[in-house]
Amino acid sequence: MKKTPLHGELAVPGDKSISHRSIMLGALAKGTTRVENFLQGADCLSTIDCFRAMGISIENHADQNQVLIHGRGLHGLTAPGSVLDCGNSGTTTRLISGILAAQPFASELTGDASIRKRPMGRIITPLTAMGADISSINGNGCAPLRIRGQRLTGIHYQSPVASAQVKSSVLLAGLYADGTTTVTEPYLSRNHTERMLEGFGAKMTCDGTSASLTPPKELFAQEFAVPGDISSAAYFITAAALIPGSELLIRNVGVNPTRDGILRVYRDMGADISLLNERTVSGEPVADLLIRGSLLHGTAIGGSVIPALIDELPIIAVATCFAEGETVISDATELKVKESNRIAVMTEGLSAMGADVTETEDGMIIRGGRPLKAAVIDSCLDHRIAMSFTIAGLLCGEMPDIRGGDCVRISYPSFYKDLQKIVSGNGMSDKIYFPTCF
């Protein structure tokens, strides 16, 4: 079927990772931090709720995507009156654990069914090495977690995984530790925490895959503008890149080098993507992305690029189904411990739609070029799965029946509406089914 080119402009919501961190660091800083373009997704709202429960006054002007955090300094948190609920947010759970490890009170963390299955041993191990008293209440290495604040000592932690959540948890604990705290990773993961800590007044030293923090006496409030989330832009980048004749402009996207792996991979596959109006906003590189449709070919995706596109791998898997030739995705075992086992879920769903996909221990082998068709897809309440299969439906002209599609609220509440804007003006809306709840 001939696909109608996509044209127009779009601005995606604020970056989820940065929005989380702005609340945490704003709460620990002295003074009022103003955050513009804050992501009003369910995960980030969980972070707000947790810090409100610890005595931080936070004004959320949701209609303006603006948040004011009235920070009380590094030692201003108070004991929560009940268990802290992190919802579906692994970022909230892991990062806040590092902060709680040094507080002068005990606390408990829990979350939804997905969070209670995700591995927390990866933060329990280094935090315990710093002197923390943190344990899995059910003894299975998962939430709920019990944390009794202790005096901490800085360590040099050799992380076995390239994980920004692990690194950030340890560095945030390092704010309270005696001595320097260093985390070294096998590959460099996203570095928003390091950039933001420095912006709030902490002394950071970064060398290769190592990040070191010297504990500051205090952090200081900031005016902060959150760039658009490249992980949210990825769905529209993919759609426009694969439909010849398309020309789509996505404004104000964060293009941090630790997050731009999808741009590098798509260019290797033959995509026409230009960065316009490149600039730095609140310490983060930002650009407008111009995507023109072209014909893509398969590639090999693995090694050091994986941490820079780990959240984009589901939609990249979709893209490779429409590219010519074979794509091999490897070194991506981290996908198994996300909101779902994304390797298994993507393999199952794409196969149901007619793709030639083989699951491997650490990724997938996808032989592109086969026609796809609609199918019933279980999102497993994973927002990135739901959005990826929606784009798969757009590209094949038949929208799959995505069970639990409203889970996109976790990171991109307006996803279906934004997609509708693009397709409505291009003669494609009659081919696309959008959940009635939106």
PDB file of C-alpha atoms in Angstrom, residues 208-390:
ATOM      1  CA  GLY A 208      35.158   8.715  30.397  1.00  0.00           C
ATOM      2  CA  THR A 209      32.625   6.365  31.982  1.00  0.00           C
ATOM      3  CA  SER A 210      33.361   7.575  35.529  1.00  0.00           C
ATOM      4  CA  ALA A 211      31.483  10.278  37.439  1.00  0.00           C
ATOM      5  CA  SER A 212      32.697  11.609  40.799  1.00  0.00           C
ATOM      6  CA  LEU A 213      30.850  13.785  43.305  1.00  0.00           C
ATOM      7  CA  THR A 214      32.388  15.789  46.121  1.00  0.00           C
ATOM      8  CA  PRO A 215      29.572  16.383  48.630  1.00  0.00           C
ATOM      9  CA  PRO A 216      28.521  20.050  48.711  1.00  0.00           C
ATOM     10  CA  LYS A 217      27.520  22.000  51.786  1.00  0.00           C
ATOM     11  CA  GLU A 218      24.345  23.035  50.006  1.00  0.00           C
ATOM     12  CA  LEU A 219      22.481  22.999  46.685  1.00  0.00           C
ATOM     13  CA  PHE A 220      20.868  26.158  45.340  1.00  0.00           C
ATOM     14  CA  ALA A 221      17.552  26.675  43.527  1.00  0.00           C
ATOM     15  CA  GLN A 222      17.530  27.106  39.758  1.00  0.00           C
ATOM     16  CA  GLU A 223      15.371  28.320  36.883  1.00  0.00           C
ATOM     17  CA  PHE A 224      15.090  25.284  34.657  1.00  0.00           C
ATOM     18  CA  ALA A 225      13.605  24.629  31.212  1.00  0.00           C
ATOM     19  CA  VAL A 226      13.098  20.952  30.333  1.00  0.00           C
ATOM     20  CA  PRO A 227      13.798  20.069  26.680  1.00  0.00           C
ATOM     21  CA  GLY A 228      11.436  17.876  24.690  1.00  0.00           C
ATOM     22  CA  ASP A 229      11.952  14.175  25.316  1.00  0.00           C
ATOM     23  CA  ILE A 230      13.812  12.435  22.492  1.00  0.00           C
ATOM     24  CA  SER A 231      12.260   9.162  23.680  1.00  0.00           C
ATOM     25  CA  SER A 232       8.822  10.634  22.932  1.00  0.00           C
ATOM     26  CA  ALA A 233       9.990  12.197  19.681  1.00  0.00           C
ATOM     27  CA  ALA A 234      11.296   8.775  18.583  1.00  0.00           C
ATOM     28  CA  TYR A 235       7.843   7.561  17.507  1.00  0.00           C
ATOM     29  CA  PHE A 236       7.311  10.479  15.141  1.00  0.00           C
ATOM     30  CA  ILE A 237      10.922  10.395  13.939  1.00  0.00           C
ATOM     31  CA  THR A 238      10.364   6.769  12.969  1.00  0.00           C
ATOM     32  CA  ALA A 239       7.073   7.370  11.165  1.00  0.00           C
ATOM     33  CA  ALA A 240       8.419  10.292   9.136  1.00  0.00           C
ATOM     34  CA  ALA A 241      11.750   8.602   8.348  1.00  0.00           C
ATOM     35  CA  LEU A 242      10.053   5.549   6.858  1.00  0.00           C
ATOM     36  CA  ILE A 243       7.450   7.229   4.654  1.00  0.00           C
ATOM     37  CA  PRO A 244       9.035   8.624   1.465  1.00  0.00           C
ATOM     38  CA  GLY A 245       8.062  12.208   0.770  1.00  0.00           C
ATOM     39  CA  SER A 246       7.520  13.058   4.439  1.00  0.00           C
ATOM     40  CA  GLU A 247       8.922  16.233   5.957  1.00  0.00           C
ATOM     41  CA  LEU A 248       8.292  16.625   9.678  1.00  0.00           C
ATOM     42  CA  LEU A 249       9.771  19.233  12.029  1.00  0.00           C
ATOM     43  CA  ILE A 250       9.937  18.375  15.740  1.00  0.00           C
ATOM     44  CA  ARG A 251      10.873  21.417  17.790  1.00  0.00           C
ATOM     45  CA  ASN A 252      12.898  21.748  21.009  1.00  0.00           C
ATOM     46  CA  VAL A 253      14.166  18.179  21.357  1.00  0.00           C
ATOM     47  CA  GLY A 254      16.922  17.254  23.809  1.00  0.00           C
ATOM     48  CA  VAL A 255      19.886  15.867  21.856  1.00  0.00           C
ATOM     49  CA  ASN A 256      22.226  15.015  24.733  1.00  0.00           C
ATOM     50  CA  PRO A 257      24.971  12.731  23.291  1.00  0.00           C
ATOM     51  CA  THR A 258      24.130  10.098  25.919  1.00  0.00           C
ATOM     52  CA  ARG A 259      20.554   9.990  24.549  1.00  0.00           C
ATOM     53  CA  ASP A 260      20.883  10.486  20.778  1.00  0.00           C
ATOM     54  CA  GLY A 261      21.647   6.892  19.812  1.00  0.00           C
ATOM     55  CA  ILE A 262      18.465   6.610  17.761  1.00  0.00           C
ATOM     56  CA  LEU A 263      19.588   9.481  15.535  1.00  0.00           C
ATOM     57  CA  ARG A 264      22.977   7.844  14.966  1.00  0.00           C
ATOM     58  CA  VAL A 265      21.446   4.441  14.189  1.00  0.00           C
ATOM     59  CA  TYR A 266      18.780   5.802  11.861  1.00  0.00           C
ATOM     60  CA  ARG A 267      21.360   7.823   9.950  1.00  0.00           C
ATOM     61  CA  ASP A 268      23.425   4.635   9.589  1.00  0.00           C
ATOM     62  CA  MET A 269      20.295   3.014   8.170  1.00  0.00           C
ATOM     63  CA  GLY A 270      19.911   5.773   5.580  1.00  0.00           C
ATOM     64  CA  ALA A 271      17.524   8.176   7.318  1.00  0.00           C
ATOM     65  CA  ASP A 272      17.523  11.872   6.393  1.00  0.00           C
ATOM     66  CA  ILE A 273      17.588  13.686   9.759  1.00  0.00           C
ATOM     67  CA  SER A 274      18.897  17.224  10.218  1.00  0.00           C
ATOM     68  CA  LEU A 275      19.526  19.132  13.455  1.00  0.00           C
ATOM     69  CA  LEU A 276      18.489  22.788  13.179  1.00  0.00           C
ATOM     70  CA  ASN A 277      18.857  25.691  15.599  1.00  0.00           C
ATOM     71  CA  GLU A 278      21.244  23.782  17.877  1.00  0.00           C
ATOM     72  CA  ARG A 279      21.615  25.435  21.268  1.00  0.00           C
ATOM     73  CA  THR A 280      22.135  24.807  24.985  1.00  0.00           C
ATOM     74  CA  VAL A 281      19.174  25.231  27.350  1.00  0.00           C
ATOM     75  CA  SER A 282      19.585  24.782  31.118  1.00  0.00           C
ATOM     76  CA  GLY A 283      22.809  22.870  30.570  1.00  0.00           C
ATOM     77  CA  GLU A 284      21.350  20.459  28.006  1.00  0.00           C
ATOM     78  CA  PRO A 285      21.937  20.407  24.220  1.00  0.00           C
ATOM     79  CA  VAL A 286      18.701  21.055  22.319  1.00  0.00           C
ATOM     80  CA  ALA A 287      17.789  21.217  18.615  1.00  0.00           C
ATOM     81  CA  ASP A 288      14.866  21.194  16.209  1.00  0.00           C
ATOM     82  CA  LEU A 289      14.773  17.933  14.232  1.00  0.00           C
ATOM     83  CA  LEU A 290      13.854  17.908  10.548  1.00  0.00           C
ATOM     84  CA  ILE A 291      13.044  14.417   9.302  1.00  0.00           C
ATOM     85  CA  ARG A 292      12.532  13.643   5.616  1.00  0.00           C
ATOM     86  CA  GLY A 293      11.244  10.280   4.473  1.00  0.00           C
ATOM     87  CA  SER A 294      13.606   7.850   2.780  1.00  0.00           C
ATOM     88  CA  LEU A 295      14.316   4.168   2.276  1.00  0.00           C
ATOM     89  CA  LEU A 296      16.067   2.509   5.214  1.00  0.00           C
ATOM     90  CA  HIS A 297      18.237  -0.603   5.318  1.00  0.00           C
ATOM     91  CA  GLY A 298      19.160  -3.021   8.095  1.00  0.00           C
ATOM     92  CA  THR A 299      22.115  -2.615  10.413  1.00  0.00           C
ATOM     93  CA  ALA A 300      23.844  -3.995  13.510  1.00  0.00           C
ATOM     94  CA  ILE A 301      22.950  -2.324  16.831  1.00  0.00           C
ATOM     95  CA  GLY A 302      25.006  -3.165  19.906  1.00  0.00           C
ATOM     96  CA  GLY A 303      27.865  -2.198  22.189  1.00  0.00           C
ATOM     97  CA  SER A 304      28.316   1.319  23.529  1.00  0.00           C
ATOM     98  CA  VAL A 305      25.354   2.783  21.626  1.00  0.00           C
ATOM     99  CA  ILE A 306      22.814   0.665  23.549  1.00  0.00           C
ATOM    100  CA  PRO A 307      22.628   2.859  26.700  1.00  0.00           C
ATOM    101  CA  ALA A 308      22.045   5.881  24.436  1.00  0.00           C
ATOM    102  CA  LEU A 309      18.909   4.328  22.916  1.00  0.00           C
ATOM    103  CA  ILE A 310      17.747   1.724  25.422  1.00  0.00           C
ATOM    104  CA  ASP A 311      14.244   3.206  25.725  1.00  0.00           C
ATOM    105  CA  GLU A 312      13.991   3.606  21.956  1.00  0.00           C
ATOM    106  CA  LEU A 313      14.763  -0.014  21.077  1.00  0.00           C
ATOM    107  CA  PRO A 314      11.083  -1.053  20.877  1.00  0.00           C
ATOM    108  CA  ILE A 315      10.313   1.566  18.220  1.00  0.00           C
ATOM    109  CA  ILE A 316      13.641   0.880  16.495  1.00  0.00           C
ATOM    110  CA  ALA A 317      12.577  -2.777  16.282  1.00  0.00           C
ATOM    111  CA  VAL A 318       9.408  -1.607  14.527  1.00  0.00           C
ATOM    112  CA  ALA A 319      11.442   0.514  12.104  1.00  0.00           C
ATOM    113  CA  THR A 320      13.686  -2.389  11.132  1.00  0.00           C
ATOM    114  CA  CYS A 321      10.639  -4.413  10.075  1.00  0.00           C
ATOM    115  CA  PHE A 322      10.050  -1.806   7.349  1.00  0.00           C
ATOM    116  CA  ALA A 323      13.734  -1.549   6.364  1.00  0.00           C
ATOM    117  CA  GLU A 324      15.376  -3.678   3.708  1.00  0.00           C
ATOM    118  CA  GLY A 325      17.648  -6.459   4.899  1.00  0.00           C
ATOM    119  CA  GLU A 326      18.567  -7.874   8.283  1.00  0.00           C
ATOM    120  CA  THR A 327      19.030  -6.030  11.563  1.00  0.00           C
ATOM    121  CA  VAL A 328      20.727  -7.579  14.592  1.00  0.00           C
ATOM    122  CA  ILE A 329      20.094  -6.001  17.996  1.00  0.00           C
ATOM    123  CA  SER A 330      22.489  -7.273  20.688  1.00  0.00           C
ATOM    124  CA  ASP A 331      23.833  -6.351  24.145  1.00  0.00           C
ATOM    125  CA  ALA A 332      20.303  -5.317  25.153  1.00  0.00           C
ATOM    126  CA  THR A 333      19.545  -7.623  28.096  1.00  0.00           C
ATOM    127  CA  GLU A 334      18.511  -4.511  30.052  1.00  0.00           C
ATOM    128  CA  LEU A 335      15.285  -4.606  28.012  1.00  0.00           C
ATOM    129  CA  LYS A 336      14.224  -7.659  29.988  1.00  0.00           C
ATOM    130  CA  VAL A 337      13.905  -5.692  33.239  1.00  0.00           C
ATOM    131  CA  LYS A 338      11.976  -2.664  32.043  1.00  0.00           C
ATOM    132  CA  GLU A 339       8.224  -2.218  32.595  1.00  0.00           C
ATOM    133  CA  SER A 340       7.922  -5.489  30.681  1.00  0.00           C
ATOM    134  CA  ASN A 341      10.373  -7.917  29.107  1.00  0.00           C
ATOM    135  CA  ARG A 342      10.576  -5.773  26.007  1.00  0.00           C
ATOM    136  CA  ILE A 343      12.558  -8.321  24.000  1.00  0.00           C
ATOM    137  CA  ALA A 344       9.893 -10.992  24.450  1.00  0.00           C
ATOM    138  CA  VAL A 345       6.917  -8.655  24.121  1.00  0.00           C
ATOM    139  CA  MET A 346       8.193  -6.983  20.939  1.00  0.00           C
ATOM    140  CA  THR A 347       9.122 -10.347  19.397  1.00  0.00           C
ATOM    141  CA  GLU A 348       5.688 -11.772  20.133  1.00  0.00           C
ATOM    142  CA  GLY A 349       3.767  -8.734  18.937  1.00  0.00           C
ATOM    143  CA  LEU A 350       5.744  -8.135  15.756  1.00  0.00           C
ATOM    144  CA  SER A 351       5.541 -11.830  14.880  1.00  0.00           C
ATOM    145  CA  ALA A 352       1.759 -11.681  15.325  1.00  0.00           C
ATOM    146  CA  MET A 353       1.699  -8.815  12.829  1.00  0.00           C
ATOM    147  CA  GLY A 354       3.634 -10.905  10.306  1.00  0.00           C
ATOM    148  CA  ALA A 355       7.210  -9.740  10.855  1.00  0.00           C
ATOM    149  CA  ASP A 356      10.189 -12.084  10.601  1.00  0.00           C
ATOM    150  CA  VAL A 357      11.653 -11.710  14.101  1.00  0.00           C
ATOM    151  CA  THR A 358      13.812 -14.056  16.146  1.00  0.00           C
ATOM    152  CA  GLU A 359      14.335 -13.477  19.863  1.00  0.00           C
ATOM    153  CA  THR A 360      17.889 -13.897  21.134  1.00  0.00           C
ATOM    154  CA  GLU A 361      19.353 -13.947  24.620  1.00  0.00           C
ATOM    155  CA  ASP A 362      20.329 -10.283  24.443  1.00  0.00           C
ATOM    156  CA  GLY A 363      18.196  -8.846  21.652  1.00  0.00           C
ATOM    157  CA  MET A 364      16.503  -9.671  18.368  1.00  0.00           C
ATOM    158  CA  ILE A 365      17.236 -10.552  14.754  1.00  0.00           C
ATOM    159  CA  ILE A 366      14.778  -8.873  12.398  1.00  0.00           C
ATOM    160  CA  ARG A 367      14.588  -9.523   8.670  1.00  0.00           C
ATOM    161  CA  GLY A 368      12.792  -6.538   7.207  1.00  0.00           C
ATOM    162  CA  GLY A 369      10.582  -6.122   4.174  1.00  0.00           C
ATOM    163  CA  ARG A 370       7.706  -8.463   4.972  1.00  0.00           C
ATOM    164  CA  PRO A 371       4.216  -6.885   4.888  1.00  0.00           C
ATOM    165  CA  LEU A 372       2.656  -6.362   8.318  1.00  0.00           C
ATOM    166  CA  LYS A 373      -1.003  -6.579   9.223  1.00  0.00           C
ATOM    167  CA  ALA A 374      -3.183  -5.749  12.204  1.00  0.00           C
ATOM    168  CA  ALA A 375      -3.226  -8.118  15.196  1.00  0.00           C
ATOM    169  CA  VAL A 376      -4.209  -8.156  18.850  1.00  0.00           C
ATOM    170  CA  ILE A 377      -1.309  -6.767  20.899  1.00  0.00           C
ATOM    171  CA  ASP A 378      -0.957  -6.975  24.675  1.00  0.00           C
ATOM    172  CA  SER A 379       0.883  -3.830  25.765  1.00  0.00           C
ATOM    173  CA  CYS A 380       1.633  -5.452  29.147  1.00  0.00           C
ATOM    174  CA  LEU A 381       0.806  -1.954  30.450  1.00  0.00           C
ATOM    175  CA  ASP A 382       4.169  -0.810  29.076  1.00  0.00           C
ATOM    176  CA  HIS A 383       3.884   2.679  27.590  1.00  0.00           C
ATOM    177  CA  ARG A 384       6.719   2.214  25.104  1.00  0.00           C
ATOM    178  CA  ILE A 385       5.209  -1.021  23.816  1.00  0.00           C
ATOM    179  CA  ALA A 386       1.819   0.636  23.253  1.00  0.00           C
ATOM    180  CA  MET A 387       3.293   3.599  21.383  1.00  0.00           C
ATOM    181  CA  SER A 388       5.603   1.407  19.285  1.00  0.00           C
ATOM    182  CA  PHE A 389       2.778  -0.794  18.036  1.00  0.00           C
ATOM    183  CA  THR A 390       0.640   2.252  17.311  1.00  0.00           C
TER     184      THR A 390
END
